Coordinates of C-alpha atoms in Angstrom, one line a residue:
X167 CA -4.3 8.9 -30.1
X168 CA -4.0 5.4 -31.3
X169 CA -1.5 3.0 -29.6
X170 CA 1.9 3.0 -31.3
X171 CA 3.5 -0.4 -31.2
X172 CA 5.0 -3.1 -33.3
X173 CA 2.1 -5.5 -34.0
X174 CA 4.4 -8.4 -33.5
X175 CA 5.7 -7.0 -30.3
X176 CA 9.2 -7.8 -31.5
X177 CA 11.0 -4.8 -29.9
X178 CA 14.7 -4.8 -31.0
X179 CA 14.3 -8.1 -32.9
X180 CA 13.8 -10.2 -29.8
X181 CA 10.6 -11.8 -31.1
X182 CA 9.3 -11.7 -27.5
X183 CA 5.9 -10.3 -26.7
X184 CA 4.8 -12.0 -23.4
X185 CA 5.9 -10.8 -20.0
X186 CA 5.7 -13.4 -17.2
X187 CA 5.8 -12.0 -13.7
X188 CA 5.7 -14.1 -10.5
X189 CA 3.1 -12.8 -8.0
X190 CA 3.2 -13.9 -4.4
X191 CA -0.5 -14.6 -4.3
X192 CA -3.8 -14.4 -6.2
X193 CA -5.5 -11.0 -6.4
X194 CA -8.2 -10.6 -3.8
X195 CA -10.5 -9.0 -6.4
X196 CA -10.4 -7.9 -10.0
X197 CA -12.6 -5.0 -9.1
X198 CA -10.0 -2.6 -7.5
X199 CA -12.8 -0.6 -5.7
X200 CA -13.2 -3.8 -3.5
X201 CA -9.5 -4.4 -3.0
X202 CA -6.7 -3.2 -0.6
X203 CA -3.9 -5.7 -1.3
X204 CA -0.8 -5.3 -3.4
X205 CA -1.4 -8.2 -5.7
X206 CA -4.9 -7.0 -6.7
X207 CA -3.4 -3.5 -7.3
X208 CA -0.6 -5.0 -9.4
X209 CA -3.1 -6.4 -11.8
X210 CA -5.5 -3.5 -11.6
X211 CA -2.8 -1.0 -12.7
X212 CA -2.6 -2.8 -16.0
X213 CA -6.3 -2.8 -16.7
X214 CA -7.5 0.4 -15.1
X215 CA -6.7 4.1 -14.9
X216 CA -7.8 6.8 -12.6
X217 CA -8.3 10.5 -12.9
X218 CA -4.9 11.0 -11.2
X219 CA -1.8 9.0 -11.8
X220 CA 1.7 9.1 -10.3
X221 CA 4.8 11.0 -11.5
X222 CA 7.2 8.2 -12.7
X223 CA 9.7 7.2 -10.1
X224 CA 8.0 9.2 -7.3
X225 CA 5.1 9.0 -5.0
X226 CA 3.7 12.4 -6.2
X227 CA 0.4 12.8 -8.1
X228 CA 0.3 13.5 -11.8
X229 CA -2.5 13.9 -14.5
X230 CA -3.8 10.7 -16.0
X231 CA -7.4 10.5 -17.3
X232 CA -7.8 14.0 -16.0
X233 CA -5.4 16.3 -17.8
X234 CA -5.7 19.0 -15.1
X235 CA -8.0 20.1 -12.2
X236 CA -9.0 23.2 -10.4
X237 CA -9.8 23.4 -6.7
X238 CA -12.1 26.0 -5.3
X239 CA -10.8 28.4 -2.6
X240 CA -12.9 26.7 0.1
X241 CA -11.6 23.3 -0.9
X242 CA -15.1 21.9 -1.6
X243 CA -15.2 21.8 -5.4
X244 CA -12.9 20.0 -7.7
X245 CA -13.2 20.5 -11.4
X246 CA -11.5 17.8 -13.4
X247 CA -10.7 18.5 -17.1
X248 CA -10.8 15.1 -18.8
X249 CA -8.7 13.5 -21.6
X250 CA -10.9 13.2 -24.7
X251 CA -11.2 10.4 -27.2
X252 CA -10.6 7.6 -24.6
X253 CA -12.6 4.4 -24.7
X254 CA -13.1 1.6 -22.2
X255 CA -12.2 -1.9 -23.3
X256 CA -15.9 -2.6 -24.0
X257 CA -16.1 0.4 -26.4
X258 CA -18.0 2.6 -23.8
X259 CA -17.0 6.2 -24.0
X260 CA -14.9 7.6 -21.2
X261 CA -16.4 10.9 -20.3
X262 CA -17.7 13.0 -17.4
X263 CA -20.9 10.9 -17.1
X264 CA -18.7 7.8 -16.6
X265 CA -16.6 9.6 -14.0
X266 CA -19.7 10.7 -12.0
X267 CA -21.2 7.2 -12.3
X268 CA -18.1 5.8 -10.5
X269 CA -18.1 8.5 -7.8
X270 CA -21.8 7.9 -7.1
X271 CA -21.2 4.2 -7.0
X272 CA -18.6 4.4 -4.3
X273 CA -20.7 6.8 -2.2
X274 CA -23.9 4.8 -2.3
X275 CA -22.8 1.2 -1.4
X276 CA -24.9 -0.5 1.1
X277 CA -24.8 -3.8 3.0
X278 CA -21.6 -5.9 2.5
X279 CA -20.4 -3.6 -0.2
X280 CA -20.1 -0.8 2.3
X281 CA -18.2 -2.9 4.9
X282 CA -14.7 -1.8 5.7
X283 CA -13.3 -5.1 4.7
X284 CA -14.4 -4.5 1.0
X285 CA -14.6 -0.7 0.6
X286 CA -11.5 -0.1 2.8
X287 CA -10.0 2.8 0.9
X288 CA -13.2 4.7 0.1
X289 CA -14.2 4.5 3.8
X290 CA -10.8 5.7 5.0
X291 CA -10.4 8.5 2.5
X292 CA -14.0 9.8 2.3
X293 CA -15.1 8.8 5.8
X294 CA -17.9 6.4 4.8
X295 CA -20.9 6.0 2.4
X296 CA -23.9 8.2 2.1
X297 CA -24.6 10.8 4.8
X298 CA -21.6 9.5 6.8
X299 CA -19.0 10.5 4.1
X300 CA -17.5 13.7 2.8
X301 CA -18.6 13.2 -0.8
X302 CA -21.6 15.3 -1.8
X303 CA -22.1 15.1 -5.6
X304 CA -20.6 14.9 -9.0
X305 CA -21.9 16.8 -12.0
X306 CA -21.0 16.5 -15.7
X307 CA -20.9 20.1 -16.9
X308 CA -20.0 18.8 -20.3
X309 CA -18.5 15.6 -21.7
X310 CA -15.0 16.6 -20.8
X311 CA -15.6 18.3 -17.4
X312 CA -16.6 16.6 -14.2
X313 CA -17.2 18.7 -11.0
X314 CA -16.9 16.8 -7.7
X315 CA -18.3 18.6 -4.7
X316 CA -17.5 17.7 -1.1
X317 CA -19.3 18.4 2.2
X318 CA -16.1 19.4 3.9
X319 CA -12.5 19.8 2.8
X320 CA -10.4 16.8 2.1
X321 CA -6.8 18.1 1.3
X322 CA -5.4 14.7 0.4
X323 CA -8.1 14.0 -2.3
X324 CA -5.9 14.5 -5.3
X325 CA -3.1 12.2 -4.3
X326 CA -5.6 9.7 -2.9
X327 CA -7.3 9.4 -6.3
X328 CA -4.1 7.9 -7.6
X329 CA -4.9 4.7 -5.8
X330 CA -6.2 1.8 -7.9
X331 CA -9.3 1.7 -5.6
X332 CA -10.4 4.9 -7.3
X333 CA -9.9 3.7 -10.9
X334 CA -12.6 4.8 -13.3
X335 CA -14.5 1.7 -14.6
X336 CA -16.9 1.1 -17.4
X337 CA -20.5 1.9 -16.2
X338 CA -21.8 -0.5 -18.8
X339 CA -19.8 -3.5 -17.5
X340 CA -20.4 -2.6 -13.8
X341 CA -24.1 -2.7 -14.5
X342 CA -24.1 -5.7 -16.8
X343 CA -22.1 -7.9 -14.5
X344 CA -23.8 -6.7 -11.3
X345 CA -20.6 -5.4 -9.7
X346 CA -22.2 -4.4 -6.4
X347 CA -24.0 -7.7 -5.7
X348 CA -21.9 -9.1 -2.9
X349 CA -22.9 -12.4 -1.2
X350 CA -21.6 -14.3 1.7
X351 CA -20.6 -12.7 5.0
X352 CA -18.3 -9.8 5.9
X353 CA -15.5 -12.2 6.9
X354 CA -16.1 -14.4 3.8
X355 CA -17.6 -12.2 1.1
X356 CA -18.6 -13.7 -2.3
X357 CA -17.6 -11.3 -5.0
X358 CA -19.7 -10.5 -8.0
X359 CA -19.4 -11.8 -11.5
X360 CA -17.7 -8.6 -12.5
X361 CA -15.0 -8.8 -9.8
X362 CA -14.1 -12.4 -10.7
X363 CA -14.2 -12.4 -14.5
X364 CA -15.3 -9.1 -16.2
X365 CA -13.2 -6.1 -15.2
X366 CA -13.3 -3.3 -17.8
X367 CA -11.1 -0.2 -17.7
X368 CA -9.3 2.2 -20.0
X369 CA -5.8 0.8 -19.3
X370 CA -3.3 -0.6 -21.8
X371 CA -4.3 -4.2 -21.1
X372 CA -7.6 -6.0 -21.0
X373 CA -8.6 -9.0 -19.0
X374 CA -8.1 -12.5 -20.4
X375 CA -8.4 -15.2 -17.8
X376 CA -8.0 -15.8 -14.0
X377 CA -7.2 -19.4 -13.0
X378 CA -7.4 -19.2 -9.2
X379 CA -4.2 -20.2 -7.5
X380 CA -2.4 -20.4 -10.8
X381 CA -2.4 -17.2 -13.0
X382 CA -4.0 -14.1 -14.4
X383 CA -3.5 -13.4 -18.1
X384 CA -4.0 -10.0 -19.8
X385 CA -3.6 -8.9 -23.4
X386 CA -2.9 -5.5 -25.1
X387 CA -5.9 -3.3 -25.7
X388 CA -5.9 -2.3 -29.4
X389 CA -7.8 0.9 -28.7
X390 CA -5.5 2.2 -26.0
X391 CA -5.0 6.0 -26.2
X392 CA -1.3 5.8 -25.1
X393 CA 1.9 4.2 -26.3
X394 CA 3.2 0.7 -26.1
X395 CA 6.6 -0.9 -25.8
X396 CA 6.9 -4.7 -26.5
X397 CA 4.6 -6.3 -24.0
X398 CA 1.6 -7.6 -25.8
X399 CA 0.6 -10.2 -23.2
X400 CA 1.1 -10.4 -19.4
X401 CA 1.0 -13.6 -17.3
X402 CA 0.9 -13.1 -13.6
X403 CA 1.8 -16.6 -12.3
X404 CA 1.3 -17.3 -8.6
X405 CA 4.3 -18.5 -6.7
X406 CA 3.9 -18.0 -3.0
X407 CA 7.3 -18.9 -1.7
X408 CA 10.3 -16.6 -2.2
X409 CA 12.8 -19.3 -2.9
X410 CA 10.5 -20.9 -5.5
X411 CA 10.2 -17.5 -7.3
X412 CA 14.0 -17.2 -7.5
X413 CA 14.2 -20.7 -8.8
X414 CA 11.6 -20.0 -11.4
X415 CA 13.6 -17.0 -12.6
X416 CA 16.8 -19.1 -12.8
X417 CA 14.9 -21.8 -14.7
X418 CA 13.7 -19.3 -17.3
X419 CA 10.0 -19.9 -16.4
X420 CA 9.4 -16.2 -15.5
X421 CA 10.9 -12.9 -16.5
X422 CA 10.8 -11.2 -13.1
X423 CA 9.5 -11.2 -9.6
X424 CA 9.0 -8.9 -6.6
X425 CA 10.1 -9.2 -2.9
X426 CA 13.6 -10.5 -3.5
X427 CA 15.1 -11.9 -0.3
X428 CA 18.1 -9.8 0.9
X429 CA 20.2 -13.0 1.0
X430 CA 19.5 -13.7 -2.7
X431 CA 20.6 -10.3 -4.1
X432 CA 24.3 -10.9 -4.5
X433 CA 23.9 -14.3 -6.0
X434 CA 21.3 -13.1 -8.5
X435 CA 23.6 -10.2 -9.5
X436 CA 26.6 -12.5 -9.8
X437 CA 24.6 -14.8 -12.1
X438 CA 23.8 -11.9 -14.5
X439 CA 20.2 -11.0 -13.4
X440 CA 19.1 -7.5 -12.9
X441 CA 18.1 -6.5 -9.3
X442 CA 16.2 -3.2 -9.2
X443 CA 15.5 -1.4 -5.9
X444 CA 12.4 0.7 -5.1
X445 CA 13.1 3.9 -3.1
X446 CA 12.0 3.1 0.5
X447 CA 8.5 4.4 1.0
X448 CA 7.5 2.3 4.0
X449 CA 7.9 1.8 7.7
X450 CA 8.7 -1.4 9.6
X451 CA 7.8 -1.1 13.3
X452 CA 7.6 -3.0 16.6
X453 CA 4.1 -2.5 17.9
X454 CA 3.4 -2.4 21.7
X455 CA -0.1 -3.2 22.7
X456 CA -1.0 -1.1 25.8
X457 CA -4.0 -3.2 26.5
X458 CA -1.5 -5.8 27.8
X459 CA 0.3 -4.7 31.0
X460 CA 3.0 -3.5 31.6
X461 CA 3.1 -2.1 28.1
X462 CA 0.8 0.7 29.3
X463 CA 3.8 1.9 31.3
X464 CA 5.8 4.6 29.4
X465 CA 9.0 3.5 31.1
X466 CA 8.6 0.0 29.9
X467 CA 8.0 1.2 26.3
X468 CA 11.0 3.5 26.5
X469 CA 13.2 0.6 27.9
X470 CA 12.2 -1.6 24.9
X471 CA 13.0 1.2 22.5
X472 CA 16.5 1.8 24.1
X473 CA 17.2 -2.0 24.0
X474 CA 17.0 -2.4 20.2
X475 CA 20.1 -1.9 18.1
X476 CA 18.5 -0.7 14.9
X477 CA 21.8 -0.3 13.0
X478 CA 22.7 -4.0 13.8
X479 CA 19.1 -5.1 12.8
X480 CA 19.4 -3.4 9.4
X481 CA 22.8 -4.9 8.8
X482 CA 21.7 -8.4 9.8
X483 CA 18.2 -8.8 8.4
X484 CA 17.3 -6.0 5.9
X485 CA 18.4 -5.1 2.4
X486 CA 21.4 -2.9 1.6
X487 CA 20.3 0.8 1.5
X488 CA 17.7 0.4 4.2
X489 CA 17.2 3.6 6.3
X490 CA 17.0 3.4 10.1
X491 CA 13.7 5.0 11.2
X492 CA 13.2 7.6 13.9
X493 CA 9.5 8.1 13.4
X494 CA 6.5 6.5 11.7
X495 CA 6.9 8.3 8.4
X496 CA 9.7 7.9 5.8
X497 CA 12.2 10.8 5.5
X498 CA 10.7 11.8 2.1
X499 CA 7.2 12.5 3.4
X500 CA 6.1 16.0 4.3
X501 CA 5.9 16.5 8.1
X502 CA 9.0 14.4 8.8
X503 CA 10.6 16.1 11.8
X504 CA 14.2 16.3 12.9
X505 CA 13.0 17.2 16.4
X506 CA 11.3 13.9 17.4
X507 CA 12.3 12.2 20.6
X508 CA 14.8 9.5 19.8
X509 CA 15.7 6.4 21.9
X510 CA 19.3 5.6 21.1
X511 CA 20.6 2.1 21.6
X512 CA 21.5 2.0 25.3
X513 CA 21.0 -1.3 27.0
X514 CA 22.1 0.1 30.4
X515 CA 19.5 2.8 30.1
X516 CA 17.0 0.2 29.2
X517 CA 17.8 -1.8 32.4
X518 CA 17.5 1.3 34.5
X519 CA 14.1 2.1 33.1
X520 CA 12.9 -1.5 33.7
X521 CA 14.1 -1.3 37.3
X522 CA 12.3 2.0 37.9
X523 CA 9.2 0.5 36.5
X524 CA 9.5 -2.6 38.8
X525 CA 9.9 -4.9 35.8
X526 CA 13.4 -6.4 36.2
X527 CA 12.1 -9.9 35.4
X528 CA 9.6 -9.1 32.7
X529 CA 8.2 -11.8 30.5
X530 CA 6.4 -10.7 27.4
X531 CA 4.7 -12.2 24.4
X532 CA 6.2 -11.4 21.0
X533 CA 4.0 -12.0 17.9
X534 CA 5.5 -12.3 14.4
X535 CA 4.2 -13.6 11.1
X536 CA 5.3 -16.7 9.2
X537 CA 5.1 -17.6 5.5
X538 CA 5.1 -14.0 4.2
X539 CA 7.4 -11.5 2.6
X540 CA 6.3 -7.8 2.6
X541 CA 8.2 -4.8 1.2
X542 CA 8.8 -3.6 4.7
X543 CA 9.5 -7.0 6.2
X544 CA 11.3 -9.4 3.8
X545 CA 12.1 -12.0 6.5
X546 CA 10.0 -11.6 9.7
X547 CA 11.7 -14.5 11.5
X548 CA 15.2 -12.9 11.0
X549 CA 13.9 -9.6 12.3
X550 CA 12.3 -11.3 15.3
X551 CA 15.5 -13.1 16.1
X552 CA 17.5 -9.9 16.1
X553 CA 15.1 -7.9 18.3
X554 CA 14.4 -10.8 20.7
X555 CA 18.2 -11.2 21.3
X556 CA 18.4 -7.5 22.2
X557 CA 15.5 -7.7 24.6
X558 CA 17.0 -10.8 26.3
X559 CA 20.2 -8.8 26.9
X560 CA 18.3 -6.3 29.1
X561 CA 16.5 -9.0 31.0
X562 CA 13.2 -9.3 29.1
X563 CA 12.2 -12.9 28.6
X564 CA 10.5 -13.2 25.2
X565 CA 7.6 -15.7 24.6
X566 CA 7.7 -16.3 20.8
X567 CA 4.2 -16.5 19.2
X568 CA 4.7 -17.1 15.4
X569 CA 1.5 -17.3 13.3
X570 CA 0.6 -17.6 9.6
X571 CA 0.2 -14.2 8.0
X572 CA -3.3 -14.8 6.6
X573 CA -5.7 -14.9 8.1
X574 CA -4.4 -15.7 11.6
X575 CA -1.7 -13.1 12.2
X576 CA -3.6 -10.0 11.0
X577 CA -6.7 -11.1 12.9
X578 CA -4.7 -11.5 16.1
X579 CA -3.0 -8.1 15.8
X580 CA -5.8 -6.0 14.3
X581 CA -8.9 -7.8 15.4
X582 CA -8.2 -8.5 19.1
X583 CA -6.2 -7.2 22.1
X584 CA -4.7 -10.6 22.8
X585 CA -1.1 -9.8 21.8
X586 CA 1.9 -8.0 23.3
X587 CA 4.8 -7.0 21.1
X588 CA 4.4 -7.5 17.3
X589 CA 6.0 -6.9 14.0
X590 CA 4.1 -5.1 11.3
X591 CA 4.6 -2.2 8.9
X592 CA 3.1 -0.1 6.1
X593 CA 3.9 0.8 2.5
X594 CA 2.6 4.2 1.7
X595 CA -0.3 4.4 -0.8
X596 CA 0.5 8.0 -1.9
X597 CA 2.6 10.9 -0.7
X598 CA 0.5 12.1 2.3
X599 CA 1.5 12.1 5.9
X600 CA -1.9 11.1 7.2
X601 CA -1.7 7.9 5.1
X602 CA 1.1 6.8 7.5
X603 CA 0.5 8.2 11.0
X604 CA -3.3 8.6 10.6
X605 CA -3.6 5.0 9.5
X606 CA -1.7 3.9 12.6
X607 CA -2.9 6.4 15.3
X608 CA -5.9 8.3 13.9
X609 CA -8.3 6.6 16.2
X610 CA -8.6 3.9 18.9
X611 CA -7.6 0.4 17.6
X612 CA -7.1 -3.1 18.9
X613 CA -3.5 -3.1 17.5
X614 CA -2.3 -0.4 19.8
X615 CA -4.7 -0.7 22.8
X616 CA -4.8 2.9 23.9
X617 CA -7.3 5.7 23.8
X618 CA -5.7 9.2 23.7
X619 CA -8.2 11.8 22.4
X620 CA -5.6 14.6 22.4
X621 CA -3.3 12.6 20.1
X622 CA -6.2 11.5 17.8
X623 CA -7.3 15.2 17.6
X624 CA -3.9 16.5 16.8
X625 CA -3.7 14.1 13.8
X626 CA -7.2 15.0 12.6
X627 CA -6.5 18.7 12.9
X628 CA -3.3 18.3 10.8
X629 CA -5.2 16.3 8.2
X630 CA -7.8 19.0 7.6
X631 CA -5.6 22.0 8.1
X632 CA -5.1 24.3 5.1
X633 CA -2.4 22.9 2.8
X634 CA 0.1 25.6 3.7
X635 CA -0.3 24.8 7.4
X636 CA -0.2 21.0 7.2
X637 CA 3.6 20.5 7.2
X638 CA 4.1 22.3 10.6
X639 CA 1.1 20.6 12.1
X640 CA 2.3 17.1 10.9
X641 CA 5.8 17.8 12.3
X642 CA 4.2 18.6 15.7
X643 CA 2.0 15.4 15.4
X644 CA 5.1 13.3 14.7
X645 CA 6.8 14.7 17.7
X646 CA 3.8 14.0 19.9
X647 CA 3.6 10.4 18.6
X648 CA 7.3 9.7 19.4
X649 CA 7.0 11.3 22.9
X650 CA 4.0 9.1 23.6
X651 CA 5.9 6.1 22.0
X652 CA 3.1 3.6 21.1
X653 CA 5.7 1.5 19.2
X654 CA 9.2 1.6 17.9
X655 CA 9.7 2.6 14.3
X656 CA 12.6 0.4 13.1
X657 CA 13.5 1.0 9.5
X658 CA 12.4 1.9 5.9
X659 CA 13.6 -1.1 4.0
X660 CA 14.5 -1.1 0.3
X661 CA 12.2 -3.5 -1.6
X662 CA 14.0 -5.3 -4.5
X663 CA 12.8 -6.8 -7.8
X664 CA 14.7 -9.3 -10.0
X665 CA 14.6 -9.6 -13.8
X666 CA 16.3 -11.3 -16.7
X667 CA 18.7 -9.2 -18.7
X668 CA 16.2 -9.1 -21.6
X669 CA 13.7 -6.9 -19.7
X670 CA 14.4 -3.3 -20.2
X671 CA 12.7 -0.1 -18.9
X672 CA 10.8 -1.7 -16.0
X673 CA 9.1 1.4 -14.4
X674 CA 10.2 1.0 -10.7
X675 CA 8.0 3.0 -8.4
X676 CA 8.1 3.6 -4.7
X677 CA 4.3 3.1 -4.6
X678 CA 4.4 0.2 -7.0
X679 CA 2.7 2.2 -9.8
X680 CA 4.3 0.0 -12.4
X681 CA 2.5 -0.4 -15.7
X682 CA 4.1 -2.7 -18.2
X683 CA 3.3 -1.0 -21.5
X684 CA 6.6 0.9 -21.2
X685 CA 8.8 -2.3 -21.1
X686 CA 10.9 -3.4 -24.0
X687 CA 12.8 -6.6 -24.6
X688 CA 16.4 -7.0 -25.9
X689 CA 17.9 -10.0 -27.7

């Protein structure tokens, strides 16, 4: 159906048609297949759509470009029944041939395009390109029916397809602008002409301009199949620092921003701004790298867990409504277990365990990031201060090692074993247990520094178990993780956004599936 909207975008007589949102950074890529960061996905969700969307206000999958799907009994064949009459922004037809073009594209990358740093989500969901992956084929049985065949079952395929990385893109534009021609090196790839200036999807907005370090602009797509509110134009303006984003809102330069600092919430509300909270769908944790002694000693890890006052940490450094964590998945995810080993705040117990381990005078490095706000970690320095004070109380001397988030901190934590304790976290991509604990502990990694094949196998077995058996197996896997205690899950913080009073109907989503065509403006 044609888009239904006021051509002037005037809403309730406001005369406003442009929505200005402050992003914390540039997108990494305008091609979401080569992206894994939140700012790229924020832009991509306006331009692109996938076969599968997200049920509003939840993390659960819902039909989007596919109106429905059937899954064979053996879990190997997915038949997607497609929405008809949909066009890409370049007037290419959306149909089963376009769907299969995209699936084949993802599966057949080579060279730099196939590297994990670029095709992160395809690699993690499908296992790799070509013969290494689970994807077998895609056939267009007719224009409105695409049949995807797998080599082996992949129970999380449907929710995974809600990720922007699996957006269906125009085959015409992908070929014309040489989307898969990647230059440079793996640690410094040079993206294609498509990924820097010609993204083409079926979404409500089409690409306008990207001024690196400044802004991305989009405009309403006249041929969009769905409905529109008042937003005819979007400007994502880049403001890296949280205080500067708040000041831009107060000055009237922007309509809204994400990652509101907990300390700013009351002042913004008092001044008449809207502060909207996402449901917590994340985990903040204290990692413990077992490649660095004595963190390989379970008693030392247990002592650290008992030393931390999570309730006080939440009260001092995290937003109101934050949930204290007992395990590495939020309470809303299937497989959450009420029977995990818990390590209650008990500093005397912590001291006893350190004594038993022969570590009464332990000195340990504590890495934490600077110059960053994440949904799970709004103020890393404040979190570090609270935890380090608890550790000092039980006799652990902390050596602070602050580093800039990008690229230094992540390279240190995930690319080497030269770190001790560290702060990090994860916001779920979709409602699937493996997306949390499998991401953390599915295989050996430099972040955690241990090799436990039995733990890795239990997670893999749960991932590929029949759907009706997965919950019990994931509960058992969560219990095994917390018995092993590779780190301390701390909390599931509530991420906040702030807007002027004029912005109405912002589609708050726990997985940030927030598309702006539903927004209206008041006077």
